[in-house]
Amino acid sequence: MRLFHAPGSPYARIARMAVIELGLQDRVAVEEATLRDPFSILLPFNPVGRVPALVLDDGTTITETTPVLTMLDSLVEPERRLLPAPDRPRALAAYGRVLGAMDGIAVWNRELRRPPHERSPGVISLEALRAVRVADALERDVASGAFAAKDAAFLALVSLCGYCEQRHTAFAWRQGRPALSELFDAAQARPSVAQTVPPAGMGGAAPPMR
Ligand SMILES: N[C@@H](CCC(=O)N[C@@H](CS)C(=O)NCC(=O)O)C(=O)O
């Protein structure tokens, strides 16, 4: 199997961390692809052009983070799976909350990468407000014991904070959020986290992007 990713993508990082957490490194080859690039090696497999994308041995390509995690999970015993099952509704809610936060931060970051005259102050202020609101909720969640299991919600949260730390420094996500900061700092010791740290910087304004 081949997992296409871009080093700066917080979504693809969740899938990359999952490969390591599930011990699938021998079965899944992780390959870098350019984004927003008409010549990207990704496009013949995924015309949407987004990562993560998991190409199965029969050529079927699974795209988007949650379907990719579902496929990876299916390769291991049920008790080792990362996606929270419906009998863990709080964990499922936590995972969804983080993905929603990630979508908002991605929009905010994309806006900041535009040339100044193309940026929308309205979008930026909406997304900045959303990010603060959700991060405050996540701080309360973590402080009250959520995200303790090393599941997909945990990996997504670490990826979200790591993205802000390295590539979206416009957001002072640590400020006033000690529980979130502590969870993130402690997570750095995990091989799946340490081996997938995104490069610093916002990425280029012009394609191809990573
Ligand atoms: N909803 C998607 C989001 C994936 C996504 O937006 N990936 C970005 C990188 S962070 C991408 O591939 N962007 C390329 C593009 O927009 O053309 C998921 O859950 O995986």
Coordinates of C-alpha atoms and ligand atoms in Angstrom, one line a residue:
M1 CA 0.0 0.0 0.0
R2 CA 1.1 3.6 -0.6
L3 CA 0.2 6.5 1.6
F4 CA 0.6 9.9 -0.1
H5 CA 1.2 12.8 2.2
A6 CA 2.7 16.3 2.3
P7 CA 5.1 17.1 5.2
G8 CA 3.1 20.2 6.3
S9 CA -0.4 18.6 6.1
P10 CA -2.0 18.2 9.6
Y11 CA -4.5 15.8 8.1
A12 CA -2.0 13.6 6.4
R13 CA 0.1 13.6 9.6
I14 CA -2.8 11.9 11.4
A15 CA -2.6 9.1 8.9
R16 CA 1.2 8.9 9.1
M17 CA 1.0 8.7 12.9
A18 CA -1.6 6.0 12.6
V19 CA 0.7 3.9 10.4
I20 CA 3.4 4.1 13.1
E21 CA 1.0 3.6 16.0
L22 CA -0.5 0.5 14.3
G23 CA 2.9 -0.9 13.4
L24 CA 2.1 -0.9 9.7
Q25 CA 5.4 0.5 8.4
D26 CA 6.2 -2.8 6.6
R27 CA 2.8 -2.7 4.8
V28 CA 2.4 1.0 4.0
A29 CA 5.0 2.9 2.0
V30 CA 4.7 6.6 2.9
E31 CA 5.4 8.8 -0.1
E32 CA 5.6 12.6 -0.4
A33 CA 3.4 14.4 -3.0
T34 CA 3.2 18.0 -4.1
L35 CA -0.1 19.8 -3.7
R36 CA -1.8 22.2 -6.1
D37 CA 0.6 21.0 -8.7
P38 CA -0.7 19.8 -12.1
F39 CA 2.3 17.5 -12.3
S40 CA 1.9 15.9 -8.9
I41 CA 2.4 12.2 -8.6
L42 CA -0.8 12.1 -6.6
L43 CA -3.2 13.2 -9.3
P44 CA -3.5 9.9 -11.3
F45 CA -4.6 8.3 -8.0
N46 CA -6.6 11.1 -6.5
P47 CA -8.0 13.7 -8.9
V48 CA -9.1 15.8 -5.9
G49 CA -5.4 16.3 -5.3
R50 CA -5.6 16.2 -1.5
V51 CA -3.8 14.2 1.1
P52 CA -3.9 11.9 2.8
A53 CA -4.6 9.3 0.1
L54 CA -4.1 5.6 0.6
V55 CA -3.6 3.5 -2.5
L56 CA -4.4 -0.2 -1.9
D57 CA -2.6 -3.0 -3.7
D58 CA -5.5 -3.4 -6.1
G59 CA -5.3 0.3 -7.1
T60 CA -8.3 1.4 -5.1
T61 CA -7.5 4.8 -3.6
I62 CA -9.0 5.8 -0.3
T63 CA -9.0 9.5 0.4
E64 CA -9.8 11.9 3.3
T65 CA -8.5 11.3 6.8
T66 CA -11.4 9.3 8.4
P67 CA -11.8 6.8 5.5
V68 CA -8.0 6.4 5.4
L69 CA -8.0 5.7 9.2
T70 CA -10.9 3.2 8.7
M71 CA -8.8 1.3 6.2
L72 CA -5.7 1.3 8.3
D73 CA -7.7 0.2 11.4
S74 CA -9.1 -2.7 9.4
L75 CA -5.6 -4.1 9.1
V76 CA -5.2 -4.7 12.8
E77 CA -7.1 -6.5 15.6
P78 CA -10.2 -4.7 16.8
E79 CA -8.8 -3.9 20.2
R80 CA -5.8 -2.0 18.6
R81 CA -8.0 0.2 16.4
L82 CA -7.6 4.0 16.6
L83 CA -11.0 5.4 15.5
P84 CA -13.4 5.5 18.4
A85 CA -16.3 3.1 18.0
P86 CA -19.9 4.3 18.5
D87 CA -19.8 2.8 22.0
R88 CA -17.3 5.5 22.9
P89 CA -19.4 8.5 22.0
R90 CA -17.3 11.0 24.0
A91 CA -14.2 9.9 22.2
L92 CA -16.0 10.1 18.8
A93 CA -17.2 13.6 19.8
A94 CA -13.6 14.6 20.7
Y95 CA -12.3 13.4 17.3
G96 CA -15.0 15.3 15.4
R97 CA -14.3 18.4 17.4
V98 CA -10.6 18.3 16.6
L99 CA -11.3 17.7 12.9
G100 CA -13.7 20.7 12.9
A101 CA -11.0 22.9 14.5
M102 CA -8.5 21.7 12.0
D103 CA -10.8 22.7 9.1
G104 CA -11.1 26.2 10.6
I105 CA -7.4 26.7 11.2
A106 CA -6.7 25.4 7.6
V107 CA -9.0 28.1 6.2
W108 CA -7.4 30.8 8.4
N109 CA -3.9 29.7 7.4
R110 CA -4.7 29.6 3.7
E111 CA -6.1 33.1 4.0
L112 CA -2.8 34.3 5.5
R113 CA -0.8 32.7 2.7
R114 CA -2.5 34.9 0.1
P115 CA -0.9 38.1 -1.0
P116 CA -2.1 40.8 1.4
H117 CA -4.4 42.5 -1.1
E118 CA -6.3 39.2 -1.7
R119 CA -6.9 38.4 2.0
S120 CA -10.4 38.6 3.5
P121 CA -10.3 40.3 6.9
G122 CA -13.8 38.9 7.5
V123 CA -12.7 35.3 7.0
I124 CA -9.6 35.9 9.1
S125 CA -11.5 37.3 12.0
L126 CA -14.2 34.6 11.8
E127 CA -11.6 31.8 11.8
A128 CA -9.5 33.4 14.6
L129 CA -12.6 33.7 16.8
R130 CA -13.6 30.1 16.0
A131 CA -10.1 28.8 16.8
V132 CA -10.0 30.6 20.2
R133 CA -13.5 29.2 21.0
V134 CA -12.7 25.6 20.1
A135 CA -9.2 25.7 21.7
D136 CA -10.8 26.9 24.9
A137 CA -13.3 24.0 24.7
L138 CA -10.4 21.6 24.0
E139 CA -8.5 23.0 27.0
R140 CA -11.6 22.2 29.2
D141 CA -11.9 18.8 27.6
V142 CA -8.3 17.9 28.3
A143 CA -8.4 19.3 31.8
S144 CA -11.4 17.1 32.6
G145 CA -9.7 13.9 31.4
A146 CA -10.6 13.7 27.7
F147 CA -8.0 12.6 25.1
A148 CA -6.3 10.3 27.6
A149 CA -6.6 7.3 25.3
K150 CA -4.0 7.2 22.5
D151 CA -6.7 7.0 19.8
A152 CA -7.5 8.9 16.6
A153 CA -8.8 11.8 18.7
F154 CA -5.5 12.1 20.5
L155 CA -3.5 11.9 17.3
A156 CA -5.7 14.5 15.7
L157 CA -5.3 16.8 18.6
V158 CA -1.5 16.4 18.6
S159 CA -1.4 17.1 14.9
L160 CA -3.6 20.2 15.3
C161 CA -1.4 21.7 18.0
G162 CA 1.7 20.7 16.1
Y163 CA 0.4 22.5 13.0
C164 CA -0.2 25.6 15.1
E165 CA 3.2 25.3 16.7
Q166 CA 5.1 24.9 13.5
R167 CA 3.1 26.4 10.7
H168 CA 0.3 28.6 12.0
T169 CA 2.1 30.7 14.6
A170 CA -0.4 33.5 14.1
F171 CA -2.5 31.6 16.7
A172 CA -1.1 31.7 20.2
W173 CA -2.7 28.4 21.0
R174 CA -0.7 27.8 24.2
Q175 CA -1.7 31.0 25.9
G176 CA -4.0 30.3 28.8
R177 CA -4.2 26.6 27.9
P178 CA -1.9 24.7 30.3
A179 CA -3.6 21.4 30.0
L180 CA -3.5 21.4 26.2
S181 CA 0.2 22.5 26.2
E182 CA 1.1 19.8 28.7
L183 CA -0.6 17.1 26.6
F184 CA 1.1 18.3 23.5
D185 CA 4.6 18.5 25.2
A186 CA 4.2 15.0 26.7
A187 CA 3.2 13.6 23.3
Q188 CA 6.5 14.5 21.7
A189 CA 8.1 11.5 23.2
R190 CA 5.9 9.1 21.2
P191 CA 7.7 7.8 18.1
S192 CA 4.7 8.5 15.9
V193 CA 4.8 12.1 16.9
A194 CA 8.6 12.6 16.9
Q195 CA 8.9 11.0 13.5
T196 CA 6.2 13.2 11.8
V197 CA 6.9 16.8 13.0
P198 CA 6.0 19.2 10.2
P199 CA 8.5 21.6 8.9
A200 CA 8.3 25.1 10.3
G201 CA 6.9 27.9 8.1
M202 CA 3.7 28.7 6.4
G203 CA 4.5 27.1 3.1
G204 CA 4.7 28.9 -0.2
A205 CA 2.0 31.2 -1.5
A206 CA 2.4 29.8 -5.0
P207 CA 1.9 26.2 -6.1
P208 CA 3.2 23.6 -5.6
M209 CA 2.5 23.7 -1.9
R210 CA 3.3 21.2 0.8
Ligands
LIG1 N1 -11.2 16.9 4.7 C1 -9.9 16.4 4.3 C2 -8.9 17.5 4.3 C3 -7.6 17.2 3.6 C4 -6.9 18.4 3.2 O1 -7.4 19.5 3.1 N2 -5.6 18.3 2.8 C5 -4.8 19.4 2.3 C6 -3.5 19.4 3.0 S1 -3.6 20.0 4.6 C7 -4.6 19.2 0.8 O2 -4.3 18.2 0.4 N3 -4.7 20.4 0.1 C8 -4.5 20.4 -1.3 C9 -5.5 21.2 -2.0 O3 -6.3 21.8 -1.4 O4 -5.4 21.2 -3.3 C10 -9.5 15.2 5.1 O5 -10.2 14.9 6.1 O6 -8.4 14.6 4.9

